[in-house]
Every structure is written in C-alpha cells, then in structure tokens.
mmCIF file of C-alpha atoms in Angstrom:
data_model
loop_
_atom_site.group_PDB
_atom_site.id
_atom_site.type_symbol
_atom_site.label_atom_id
_atom_site.label_comp_id
_atom_site.label_asym_id
_atom_site.label_seq_id
_atom_site.Cartn_x
_atom_site.Cartn_y
_atom_site.Cartn_z
ATOM 1 C CA TRP Q 1 -4.739 183.709 85.366
ATOM 2 C CA GLU Q 2 -7.596 181.782 86.830
ATOM 3 C CA ALA Q 3 -10.640 182.654 88.906
ATOM 4 C CA LYS Q 4 -10.838 180.895 92.248
ATOM 5 C CA ALA Q 5 -12.065 181.093 95.822
ATOM 6 C CA PHE Q 6 -9.614 182.468 98.364
ATOM 7 C CA SER Q 7 -8.792 180.906 101.712
ATOM 8 C CA SER Q 8 -8.084 184.277 103.310
ATOM 9 C CA GLN Q 9 -8.565 187.983 102.763
ATOM 10 C CA ALA Q 10 -4.794 188.380 102.328
ATOM 11 C CA GLU Q 11 -4.774 185.740 99.582
ATOM 12 C CA GLY Q 12 -7.594 187.526 97.740
ATOM 13 C CA LEU Q 13 -5.899 190.911 98.050
ATOM 14 C CA ASP Q 14 -2.629 189.441 96.757
ATOM 15 C CA TYR Q 15 -4.423 187.912 93.760
ATOM 16 C CA PHE Q 16 -5.972 191.253 92.795
ATOM 17 C CA ARG Q 17 -2.693 193.138 93.404
ATOM 18 C CA ARG Q 18 -0.939 190.770 90.991
ATOM 19 C CA MET Q 19 -3.807 191.000 88.495
ATOM 20 C CA PHE Q 20 -3.665 194.815 88.436
ATOM 21 C CA GLU Q 21 0.134 194.706 88.089
ATOM 22 C CA TYR Q 22 -0.347 192.349 85.118
ATOM 23 C CA ILE Q 23 -2.915 194.704 83.544
ATOM 24 C CA GLY Q 24 -0.621 197.694 84.028
ATOM 25 C CA ARG Q 25 2.367 195.874 82.585
ATOM 26 C CA ASP Q 26 0.940 193.672 79.812
ATOM 27 C CA CYS Q 27 -2.462 195.008 78.743
ATOM 28 C CA ASP Q 28 -1.651 198.021 76.600
ATOM 29 C CA TRP Q 29 -5.193 198.434 75.259
ATOM 30 C CA LEU Q 30 -6.780 198.411 78.722
ATOM 31 C CA MET Q 31 -4.275 201.035 79.868
ATOM 32 C CA GLY Q 32 -4.941 203.416 76.957
ATOM 33 C CA ARG Q 33 -1.559 202.841 75.307
ATOM 34 C CA VAL Q 34 -3.220 201.631 72.082
ATOM 35 C CA LEU Q 35 -5.706 203.713 70.120
ATOM 36 C CA ASP Q 36 -9.051 202.369 68.948
ATOM 37 C CA ARG Q 37 -10.362 202.596 65.370
ATOM 38 C CA GLU Q 38 -11.407 206.190 65.977
ATOM 39 C CA GLY Q 39 -7.931 207.154 67.178
ATOM 40 C CA LYS Q 40 -8.938 207.392 70.841
ATOM 41 C CA PRO Q 41 -7.413 205.534 73.779
ATOM 42 C CA PHE Q 42 -9.539 203.199 75.894
ATOM 43 C CA PHE Q 43 -9.025 203.147 79.655
ATOM 44 C CA ALA Q 44 -10.522 200.219 81.545
ATOM 45 C CA SER Q 45 -12.239 201.373 84.723
ATOM 46 C CA LEU Q 46 -12.697 199.208 87.792
ATOM 47 C CA ASP Q 47 -16.397 198.965 86.882
ATOM 48 C CA TRP Q 48 -15.488 197.744 83.397
ATOM 49 C CA ILE Q 49 -12.934 195.204 84.676
ATOM 50 C CA SER Q 50 -15.317 193.837 87.312
ATOM 51 C CA MET Q 51 -18.083 193.038 84.824
ATOM 52 C CA PRO Q 52 -18.152 189.201 84.626
ATOM 53 C CA LYS Q 53 -17.760 189.075 80.830
ATOM 54 C CA ASN Q 54 -14.823 191.505 80.861
ATOM 55 C CA PHE Q 55 -13.202 189.987 83.962
ATOM 56 C CA ALA Q 56 -13.221 186.576 82.271
ATOM 57 C CA LYS Q 57 -11.490 188.000 79.193
ATOM 58 C CA VAL Q 58 -8.844 189.712 81.324
ATOM 59 C CA ILE Q 59 -7.966 186.553 83.260
ATOM 60 C CA GLU Q 60 -7.984 184.521 80.024
ATOM 61 C CA GLY Q 61 -5.292 186.851 78.665
ATOM 62 C CA LYS Q 62 -7.426 188.228 75.816
ATOM 63 C CA TYR Q 63 -6.016 191.747 76.307
ATOM 64 C CA SER Q 64 -2.387 190.950 76.956
ATOM 65 C CA ARG Q 65 0.291 192.236 74.639
ATOM 66 C CA ARG Q 66 0.911 189.787 71.820
ATOM 67 C CA GLU Q 67 4.282 189.369 70.180
ATOM 68 C CA ALA Q 68 4.241 189.492 66.389
ATOM 69 C CA ALA Q 69 4.654 186.028 64.887
#
C-alpha cells in the first residue's frame, strides 16, 4: 500500500474500498481476531485507522498477518 493523491473521487473511493478489504482479510489484530496481552480483542475504529500514525502503519503492512518462518 502507498499513500497518494487521487485524480478523481472514484479513484479515491476505490483505494479506500481496497484498503478496507485488505484490513478485513489480512489484518487479524485490527479486526479483533487476535487477543491482546490481557486476553481482549482489539477492534480498529475508523477514527483509529484515520489517525496519521496508525494510517501509516496500516499502509506499511505493519498489521498484516505474518506467516511463521
């Protein structure tokens, strides 16, 4: 993923549609499918995702499912 300017509203909407599909499919922790240290799930809200620091981590793939090496 990369952040960029969009040439049209449709292009921007498509980018965010694909990003949310990616989060739903590949980001188990953001979707509450992985428990934190206290045994509770975390659910990323739109407010949380849209914070610049968090948004950058999402598009960098920091929360995507990792295969065991």
